[in-house]
Structures are given as C-alpha cells and as structure tokens.
Coordinates of C-alpha atoms in Angstrom, one line a residue:
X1 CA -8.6 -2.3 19.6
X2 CA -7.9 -5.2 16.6
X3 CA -4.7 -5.5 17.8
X4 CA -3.7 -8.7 15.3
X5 CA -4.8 -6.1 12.6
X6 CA -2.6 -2.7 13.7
X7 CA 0.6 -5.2 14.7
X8 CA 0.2 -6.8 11.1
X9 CA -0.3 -2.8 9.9
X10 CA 2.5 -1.6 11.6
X11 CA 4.7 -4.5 10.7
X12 CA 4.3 -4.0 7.3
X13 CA 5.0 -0.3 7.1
X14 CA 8.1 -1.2 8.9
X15 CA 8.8 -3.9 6.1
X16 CA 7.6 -2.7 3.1
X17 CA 9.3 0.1 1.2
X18 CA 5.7 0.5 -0.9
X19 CA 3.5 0.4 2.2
X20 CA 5.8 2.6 3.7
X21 CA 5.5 5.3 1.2
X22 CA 1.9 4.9 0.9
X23 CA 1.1 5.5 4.3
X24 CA 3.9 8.4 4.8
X25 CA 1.9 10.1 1.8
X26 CA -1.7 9.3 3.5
X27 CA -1.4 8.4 7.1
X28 CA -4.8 8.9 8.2
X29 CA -6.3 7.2 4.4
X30 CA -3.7 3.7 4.9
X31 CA -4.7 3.1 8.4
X32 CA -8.4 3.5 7.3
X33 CA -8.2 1.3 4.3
X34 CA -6.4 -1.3 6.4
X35 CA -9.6 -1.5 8.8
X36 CA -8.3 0.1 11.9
X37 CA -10.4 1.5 14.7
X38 CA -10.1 5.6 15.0
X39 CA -8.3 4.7 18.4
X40 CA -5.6 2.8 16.1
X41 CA -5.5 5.8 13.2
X42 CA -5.2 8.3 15.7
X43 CA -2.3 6.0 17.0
X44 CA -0.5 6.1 13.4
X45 CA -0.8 9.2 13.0
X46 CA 1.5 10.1 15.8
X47 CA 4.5 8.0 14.3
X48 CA 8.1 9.3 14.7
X49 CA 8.4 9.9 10.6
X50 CA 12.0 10.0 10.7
X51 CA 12.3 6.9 13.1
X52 CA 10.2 5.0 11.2
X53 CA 12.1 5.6 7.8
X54 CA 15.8 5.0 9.9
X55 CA 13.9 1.6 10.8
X56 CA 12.4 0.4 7.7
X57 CA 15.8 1.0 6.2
X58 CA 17.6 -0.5 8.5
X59 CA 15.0 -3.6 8.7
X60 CA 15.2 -3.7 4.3
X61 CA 19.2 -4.0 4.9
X62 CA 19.0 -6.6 7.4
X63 CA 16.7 -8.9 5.9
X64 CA 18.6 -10.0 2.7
X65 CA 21.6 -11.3 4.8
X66 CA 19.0 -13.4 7.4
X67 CA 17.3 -15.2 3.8
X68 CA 21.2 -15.7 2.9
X69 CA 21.9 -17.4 6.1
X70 CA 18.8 -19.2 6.2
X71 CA 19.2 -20.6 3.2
X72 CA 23.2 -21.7 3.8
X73 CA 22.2 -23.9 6.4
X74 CA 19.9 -25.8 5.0

C-alpha cells in the first residue's frame, strides 16, 4: 500500500471542493488517476458519501478562520 500517496488522496478529497466532486462523480476513475493500488481504490470506493461531504464542509468552514488567526498573530 503507497500509503504517503492514499493519505495525500484522501486528504485532498477532504479539502478540496473540486477533488471532492470529481471523485464523488468517478470514484473508482480518481483513485486510479491518482496512482493508487487496487487495494487503495477498493478502499475509496467504500467511503461514507454523506460523511465525507458533512466533513469536507465542515473542514472548508473551518479553515478560513485558522488562516485569519494565523495571520493575526504574526
């Protein structure tokens, strides 16, 4: 398993509204063109949909207020 390369796949999904929709339209096609072994598609695949859309959205939310913090203290 190229587990540096499904973490960084499964993090962006989680991130990324585009990836995101990408891969919800094409599971199987976005973990193959992101180089992951059938062990890791098969994997995908399986995802909770819903939970990973409740995520994502909740990740996109939180993210804009830790730049803004970030940045105040500095």
């Amino acid at each position: 398993m190229s587990t540096a390369r499904f973490e960084a796949f499964l993090a962006r999904i989680y991130v990324e509204a585009e990836a995101r929709a990408r891969f919800l339209a094409d599971p199987h096609g976005e973990a193959m063109r992101a180089g992951l072994a059938e062990r890791e598609v098969s994997a995908v695949e399986k995802i909770d949909r819903v939970g990973l859309e409740l995520a994502g959205q909740s990740l996109q939310h939180k993210r804009p207020h830790r730049f803004r913090r970030l940045s105040q203290t500095r």
